Short mmCIF file of C-alpha atoms and ligand atoms in Angstrom, two decimals:
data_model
loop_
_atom_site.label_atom_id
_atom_site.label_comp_id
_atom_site.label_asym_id
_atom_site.label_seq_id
_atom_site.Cartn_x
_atom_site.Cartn_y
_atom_site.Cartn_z
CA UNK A 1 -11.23 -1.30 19.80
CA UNK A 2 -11.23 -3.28 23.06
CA UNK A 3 -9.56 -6.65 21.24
CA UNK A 4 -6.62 -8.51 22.39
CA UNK A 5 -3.47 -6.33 22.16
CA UNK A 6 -1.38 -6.97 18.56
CA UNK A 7 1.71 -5.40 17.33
CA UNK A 8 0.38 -4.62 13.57
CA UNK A 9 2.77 -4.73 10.49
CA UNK A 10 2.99 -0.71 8.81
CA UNK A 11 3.68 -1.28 4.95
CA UNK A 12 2.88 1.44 2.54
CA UNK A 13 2.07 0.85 -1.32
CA UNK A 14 4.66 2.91 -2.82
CA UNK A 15 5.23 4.21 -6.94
CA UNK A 16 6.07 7.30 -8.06
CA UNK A 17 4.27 7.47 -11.49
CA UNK A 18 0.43 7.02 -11.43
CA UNK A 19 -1.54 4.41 -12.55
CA UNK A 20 0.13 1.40 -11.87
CA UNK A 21 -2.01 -0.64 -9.56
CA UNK A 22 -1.00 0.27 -6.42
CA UNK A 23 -4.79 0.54 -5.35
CA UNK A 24 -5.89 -2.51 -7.18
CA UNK A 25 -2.47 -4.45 -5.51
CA UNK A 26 -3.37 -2.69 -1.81
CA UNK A 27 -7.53 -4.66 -2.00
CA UNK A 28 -6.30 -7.64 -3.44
CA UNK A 29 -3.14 -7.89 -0.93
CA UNK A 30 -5.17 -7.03 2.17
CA UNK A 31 -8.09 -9.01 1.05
CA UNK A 32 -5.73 -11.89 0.54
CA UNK A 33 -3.90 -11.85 3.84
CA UNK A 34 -7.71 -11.18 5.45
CA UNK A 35 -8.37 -15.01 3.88
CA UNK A 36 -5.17 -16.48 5.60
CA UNK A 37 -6.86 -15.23 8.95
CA UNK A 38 -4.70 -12.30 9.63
CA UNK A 39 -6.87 -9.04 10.77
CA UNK A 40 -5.91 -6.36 8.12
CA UNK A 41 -6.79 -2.36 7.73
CA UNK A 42 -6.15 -0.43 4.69
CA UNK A 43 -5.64 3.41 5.00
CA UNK A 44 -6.41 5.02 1.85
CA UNK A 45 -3.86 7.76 1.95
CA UNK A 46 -5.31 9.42 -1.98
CA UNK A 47 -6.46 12.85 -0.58
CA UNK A 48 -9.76 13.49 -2.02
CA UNK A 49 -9.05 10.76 -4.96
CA UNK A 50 -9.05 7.77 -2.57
CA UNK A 51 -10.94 5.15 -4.51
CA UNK A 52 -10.05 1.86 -2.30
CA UNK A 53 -13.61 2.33 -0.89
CA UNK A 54 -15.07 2.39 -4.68
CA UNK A 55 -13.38 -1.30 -5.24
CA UNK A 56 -15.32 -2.94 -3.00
CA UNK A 57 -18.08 -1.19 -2.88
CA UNK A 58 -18.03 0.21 0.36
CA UNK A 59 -19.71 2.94 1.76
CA UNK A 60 -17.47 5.43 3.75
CA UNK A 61 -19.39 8.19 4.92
CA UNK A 62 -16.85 9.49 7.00
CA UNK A 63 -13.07 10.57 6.55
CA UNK A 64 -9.93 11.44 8.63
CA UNK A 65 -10.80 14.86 7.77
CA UNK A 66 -14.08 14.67 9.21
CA UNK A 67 -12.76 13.62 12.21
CA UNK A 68 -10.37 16.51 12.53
CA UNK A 69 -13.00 18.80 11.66
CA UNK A 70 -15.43 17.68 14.83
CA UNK A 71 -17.50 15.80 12.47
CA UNK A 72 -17.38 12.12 13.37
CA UNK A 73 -15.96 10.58 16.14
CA UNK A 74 -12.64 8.69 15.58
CA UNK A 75 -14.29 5.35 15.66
CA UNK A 76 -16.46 6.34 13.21
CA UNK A 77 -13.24 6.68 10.86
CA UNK A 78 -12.65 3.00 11.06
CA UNK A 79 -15.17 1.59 8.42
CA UNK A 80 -15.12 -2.31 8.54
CA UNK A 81 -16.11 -3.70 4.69
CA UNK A 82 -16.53 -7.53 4.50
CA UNK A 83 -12.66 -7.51 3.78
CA UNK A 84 -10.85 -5.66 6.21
CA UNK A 85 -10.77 -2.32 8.12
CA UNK A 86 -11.25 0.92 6.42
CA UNK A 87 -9.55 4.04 6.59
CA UNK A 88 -9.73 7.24 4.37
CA UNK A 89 -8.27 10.30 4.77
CA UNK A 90 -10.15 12.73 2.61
CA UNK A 91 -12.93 12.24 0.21
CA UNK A 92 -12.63 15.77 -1.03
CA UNK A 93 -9.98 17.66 -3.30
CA UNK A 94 -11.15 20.10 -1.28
CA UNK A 95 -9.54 18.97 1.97
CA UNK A 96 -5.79 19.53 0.57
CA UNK A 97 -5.75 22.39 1.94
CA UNK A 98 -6.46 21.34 6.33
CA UNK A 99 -3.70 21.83 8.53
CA UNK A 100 -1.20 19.33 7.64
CA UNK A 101 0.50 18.90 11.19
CA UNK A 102 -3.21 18.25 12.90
CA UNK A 103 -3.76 15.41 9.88
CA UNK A 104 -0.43 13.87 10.65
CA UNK A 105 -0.68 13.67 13.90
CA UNK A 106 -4.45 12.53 13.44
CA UNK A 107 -3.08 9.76 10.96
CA UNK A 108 0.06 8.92 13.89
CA UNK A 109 -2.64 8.32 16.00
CA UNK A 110 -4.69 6.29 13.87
CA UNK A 111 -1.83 3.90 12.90
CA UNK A 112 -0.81 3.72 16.86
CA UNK A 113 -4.11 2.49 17.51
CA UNK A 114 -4.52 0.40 14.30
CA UNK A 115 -0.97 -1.89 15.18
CA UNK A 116 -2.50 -2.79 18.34
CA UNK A 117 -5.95 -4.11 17.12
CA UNK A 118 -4.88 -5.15 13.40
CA UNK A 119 -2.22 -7.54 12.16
CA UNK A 120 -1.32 -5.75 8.85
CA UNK A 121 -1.95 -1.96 7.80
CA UNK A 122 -1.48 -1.08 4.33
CA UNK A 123 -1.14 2.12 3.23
CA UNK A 124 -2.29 3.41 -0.16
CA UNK A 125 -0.27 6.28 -1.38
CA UNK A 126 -0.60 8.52 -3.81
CA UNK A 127 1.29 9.35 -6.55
CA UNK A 128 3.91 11.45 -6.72
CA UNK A 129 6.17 12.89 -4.04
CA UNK A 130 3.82 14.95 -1.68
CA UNK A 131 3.56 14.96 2.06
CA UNK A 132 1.49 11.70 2.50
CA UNK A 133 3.48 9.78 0.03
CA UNK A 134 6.26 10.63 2.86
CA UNK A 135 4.14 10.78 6.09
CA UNK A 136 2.96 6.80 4.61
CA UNK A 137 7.09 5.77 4.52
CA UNK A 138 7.56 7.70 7.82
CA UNK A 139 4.91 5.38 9.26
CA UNK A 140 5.65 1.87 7.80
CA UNK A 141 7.62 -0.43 8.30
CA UNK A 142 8.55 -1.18 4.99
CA UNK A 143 7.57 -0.07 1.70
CA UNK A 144 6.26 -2.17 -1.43
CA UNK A 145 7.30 -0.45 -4.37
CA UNK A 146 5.51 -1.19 -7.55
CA UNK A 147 7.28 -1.32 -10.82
CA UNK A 148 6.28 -1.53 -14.30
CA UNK A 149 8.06 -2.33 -17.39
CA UNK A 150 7.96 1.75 -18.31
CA UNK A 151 11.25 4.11 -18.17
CA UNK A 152 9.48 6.92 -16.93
CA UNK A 153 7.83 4.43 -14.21
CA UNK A 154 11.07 2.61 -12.87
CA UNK A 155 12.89 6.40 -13.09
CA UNK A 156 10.25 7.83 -10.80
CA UNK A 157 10.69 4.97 -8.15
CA UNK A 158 14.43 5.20 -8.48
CA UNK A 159 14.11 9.04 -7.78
CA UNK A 160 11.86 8.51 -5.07
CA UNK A 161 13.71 5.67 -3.55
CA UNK A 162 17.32 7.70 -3.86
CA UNK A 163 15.84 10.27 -2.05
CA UNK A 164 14.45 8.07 0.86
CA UNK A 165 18.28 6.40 1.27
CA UNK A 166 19.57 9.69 1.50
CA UNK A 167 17.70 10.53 4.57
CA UNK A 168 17.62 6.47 5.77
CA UNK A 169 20.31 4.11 4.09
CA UNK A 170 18.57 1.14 5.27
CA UNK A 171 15.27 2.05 4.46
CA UNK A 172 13.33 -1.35 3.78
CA UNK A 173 11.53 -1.59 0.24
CA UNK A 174 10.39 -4.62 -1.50
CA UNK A 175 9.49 -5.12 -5.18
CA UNK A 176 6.34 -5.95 -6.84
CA UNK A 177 5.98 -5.57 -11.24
CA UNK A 178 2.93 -5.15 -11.72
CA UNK A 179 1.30 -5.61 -15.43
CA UNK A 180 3.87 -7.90 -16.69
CA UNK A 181 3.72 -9.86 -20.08
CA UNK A 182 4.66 -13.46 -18.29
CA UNK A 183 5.53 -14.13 -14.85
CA UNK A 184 9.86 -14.29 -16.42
CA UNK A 185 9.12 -10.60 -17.99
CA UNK A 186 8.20 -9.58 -14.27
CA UNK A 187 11.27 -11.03 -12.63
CA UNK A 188 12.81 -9.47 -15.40
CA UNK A 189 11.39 -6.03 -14.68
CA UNK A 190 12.34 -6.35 -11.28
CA UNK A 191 15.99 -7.90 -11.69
CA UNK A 192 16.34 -4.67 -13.71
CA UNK A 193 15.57 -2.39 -10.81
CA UNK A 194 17.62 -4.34 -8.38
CA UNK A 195 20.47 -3.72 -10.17
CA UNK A 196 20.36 -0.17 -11.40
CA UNK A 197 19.57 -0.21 -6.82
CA UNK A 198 22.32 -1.82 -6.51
CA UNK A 199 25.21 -0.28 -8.87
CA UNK A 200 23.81 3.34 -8.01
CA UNK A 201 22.59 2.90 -4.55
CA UNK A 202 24.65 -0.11 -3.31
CA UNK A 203 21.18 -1.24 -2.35
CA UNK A 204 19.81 -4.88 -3.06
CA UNK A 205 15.97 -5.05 -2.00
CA UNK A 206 14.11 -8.44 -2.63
CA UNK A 207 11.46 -9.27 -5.14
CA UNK A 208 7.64 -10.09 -3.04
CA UNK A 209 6.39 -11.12 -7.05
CA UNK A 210 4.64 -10.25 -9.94
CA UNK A 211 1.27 -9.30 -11.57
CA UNK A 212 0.57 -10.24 -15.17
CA UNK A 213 -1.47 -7.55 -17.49
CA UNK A 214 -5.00 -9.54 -17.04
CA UNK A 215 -8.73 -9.24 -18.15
CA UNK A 216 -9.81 -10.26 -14.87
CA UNK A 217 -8.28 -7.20 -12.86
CA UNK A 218 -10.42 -4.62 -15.20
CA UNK A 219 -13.30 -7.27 -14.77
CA UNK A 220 -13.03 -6.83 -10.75
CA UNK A 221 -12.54 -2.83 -10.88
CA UNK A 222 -15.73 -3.37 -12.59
CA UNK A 223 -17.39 -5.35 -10.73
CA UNK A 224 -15.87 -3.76 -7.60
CA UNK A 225 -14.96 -6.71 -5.99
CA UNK A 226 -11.62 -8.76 -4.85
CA UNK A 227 -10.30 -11.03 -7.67
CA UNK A 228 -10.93 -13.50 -5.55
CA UNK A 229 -14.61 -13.60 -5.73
CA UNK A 230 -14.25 -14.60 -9.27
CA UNK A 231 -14.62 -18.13 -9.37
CA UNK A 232 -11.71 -18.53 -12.30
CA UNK A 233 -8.12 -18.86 -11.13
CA UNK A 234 -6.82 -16.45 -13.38
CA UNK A 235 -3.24 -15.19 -13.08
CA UNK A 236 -3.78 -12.30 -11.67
CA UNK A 237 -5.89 -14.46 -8.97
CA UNK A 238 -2.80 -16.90 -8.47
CA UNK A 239 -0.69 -14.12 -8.20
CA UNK A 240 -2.36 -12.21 -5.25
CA UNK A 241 -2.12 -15.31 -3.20
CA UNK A 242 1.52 -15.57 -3.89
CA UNK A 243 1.93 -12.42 -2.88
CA UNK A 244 0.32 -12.60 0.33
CA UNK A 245 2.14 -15.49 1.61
CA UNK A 246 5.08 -13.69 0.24
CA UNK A 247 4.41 -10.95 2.62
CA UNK A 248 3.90 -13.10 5.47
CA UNK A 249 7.62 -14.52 5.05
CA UNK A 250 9.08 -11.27 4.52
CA UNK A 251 7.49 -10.00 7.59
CA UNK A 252 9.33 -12.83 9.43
CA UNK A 253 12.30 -12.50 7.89
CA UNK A 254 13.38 -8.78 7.44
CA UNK A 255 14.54 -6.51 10.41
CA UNK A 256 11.39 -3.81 9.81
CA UNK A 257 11.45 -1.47 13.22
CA UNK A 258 14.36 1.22 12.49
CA UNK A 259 14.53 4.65 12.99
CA UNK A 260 13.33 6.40 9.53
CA UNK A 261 12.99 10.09 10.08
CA UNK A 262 11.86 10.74 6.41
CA UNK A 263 9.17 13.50 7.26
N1 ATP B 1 -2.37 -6.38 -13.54
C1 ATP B 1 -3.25 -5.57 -14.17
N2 ATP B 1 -3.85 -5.97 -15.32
C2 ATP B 1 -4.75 -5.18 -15.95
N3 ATP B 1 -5.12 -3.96 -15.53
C3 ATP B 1 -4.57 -3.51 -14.39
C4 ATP B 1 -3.60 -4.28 -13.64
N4 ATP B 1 -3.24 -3.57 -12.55
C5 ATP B 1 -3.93 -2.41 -12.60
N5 ATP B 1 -4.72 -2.36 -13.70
C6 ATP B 1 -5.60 -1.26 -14.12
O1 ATP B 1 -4.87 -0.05 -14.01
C7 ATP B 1 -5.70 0.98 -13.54
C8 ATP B 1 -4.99 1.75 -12.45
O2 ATP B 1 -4.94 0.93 -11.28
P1 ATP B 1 -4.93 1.61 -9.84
O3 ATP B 1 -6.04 2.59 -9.69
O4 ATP B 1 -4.84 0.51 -8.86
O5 ATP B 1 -3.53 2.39 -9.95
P2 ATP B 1 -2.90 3.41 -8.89
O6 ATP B 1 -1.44 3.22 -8.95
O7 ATP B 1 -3.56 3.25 -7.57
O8 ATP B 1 -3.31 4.82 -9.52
P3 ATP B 1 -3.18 6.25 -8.80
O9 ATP B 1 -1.73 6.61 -8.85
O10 ATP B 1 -4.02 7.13 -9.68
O11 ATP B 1 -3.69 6.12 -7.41
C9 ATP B 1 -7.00 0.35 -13.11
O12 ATP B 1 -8.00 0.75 -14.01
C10 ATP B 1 -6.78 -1.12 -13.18
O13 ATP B 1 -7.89 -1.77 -13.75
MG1 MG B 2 -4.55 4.64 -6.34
#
């Protein structure tokens, strides 16, 4: 990675409950930014159910876990696609069980070296509340957490969120509804949120936008491809774009580099 020297952006793709897009939103935001110009890697952070690589299509014969295991080199881990810079950790369930202090300190690593060659790293997390879903808010900068109009959804964010304040009141998140009815139902999901953040947590985090429920996202899974090969603007398209240049504000305008110490 001999490129000019950047100082990436860390932001991890956040939920909770499973299911809600947060791989489908983590292609379509980095391929999105990649269009603007901006040099983007995605670290697929699923341990042995990463799928970001299935998406587009891409072939990813080798893993974090390879790596630590002495079989690839490390710049073997970075895959480039057409769209941006591939990382996955595991391909294999079987891998849950490697030394989890070598694999974060392989993944610390990786992201050191990924800030200074890439303008945005987004993390995919999985599900739940295990070690990587922390290790990924440890690392970022910020955190997009995506909501959808379900209770057992926005309580699993609220739980996980709660928790992260605990440890790191000004932890920054930022909201994204995904599968929304109409673009007012999403602003509706996420004014929601904000305030059950903000009565319980005396926490107001702002709203990056929303996803309607669309045709065209299932079409793309299927095709693996970015929506925005499709040659229809369809909402879901429109939205994606929004929600890079979104990011590209935020990035500006937040205070991102404090001192987390979630892990
Ligand atoms: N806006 C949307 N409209 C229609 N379908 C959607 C939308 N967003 C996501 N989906 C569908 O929801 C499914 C789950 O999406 P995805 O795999 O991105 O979720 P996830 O949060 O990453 O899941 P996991 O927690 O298992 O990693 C996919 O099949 C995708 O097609
Ligand atoms: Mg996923």
């Amino acid at each position: 990675m001999n490129e000019q020297r950047k100082e990436g952006i860390v932001s991890s793709i956040i939920s909770g409950k499973g299911g809600v897009g947060k791989s489908f939103i983590t292609v379509n935001l980095a391929s999105e930014l990649g269009r603007k110009g901006k040099k983007v890697a995605v670290i697929d952070a699923d341990m042995g159910l990463s799928n970001v690589a299935t998406m587009i299509n891409q072939d990813t014969p080798f893993s974090v876990v390879d790596w630590i295991k002495g079989r690839a080199d490390l710049t073997d881990v970075y895959q480039k696609s057409p769209y941006f810079t591939l990382v996955t950790v595991s391909h294999d369930l079987m891998h849950n069980n490697v030394d989890q202090y070598l694999l974060l300190n392989a993944l610390d690593q990786i992201v050191d070296e990924l800030r200074s060659s890439h303008d945005y790293i987004l993390i995919d997390s999985p599900a739940g509340t295990g070690s990587m879903v922390f290790w990924a808010l440890d690392s970022a900068d910020y955190a997009h957490l995506i909501l959808i109009d379900e209770p057992s959804a926005i309580s699993d964010i609220y739980k996980l969120s709660k928790y992260v304040l605990q440890v790191s009141p000004q932890y920054p998140f930022c909201a994204i509804v995904n599968m929304a009815e109409s673009a007012d139902h999403a602003k509706r999901v996420y004014e929601r949120f904000n305030e059950i953040m903000n009565t319980f947590q005396d926490y107001s985090l702002p709203y990056l936008g929303g996803i309607e429920r669309d045709k065209a996202v299932s079409n793309a899974i299927q095709q693996q491809l970015p929506l925005f090969k499709s040659h229809q603007n369809t909402t879901s398209k429109l939205a994606l774009i929004k929600l890079a240049e979104q990011t590209i504000l935020l990035d500006t305008t937040r205070a991102i580099r404090i001192n987390k110490n979630i892990v």
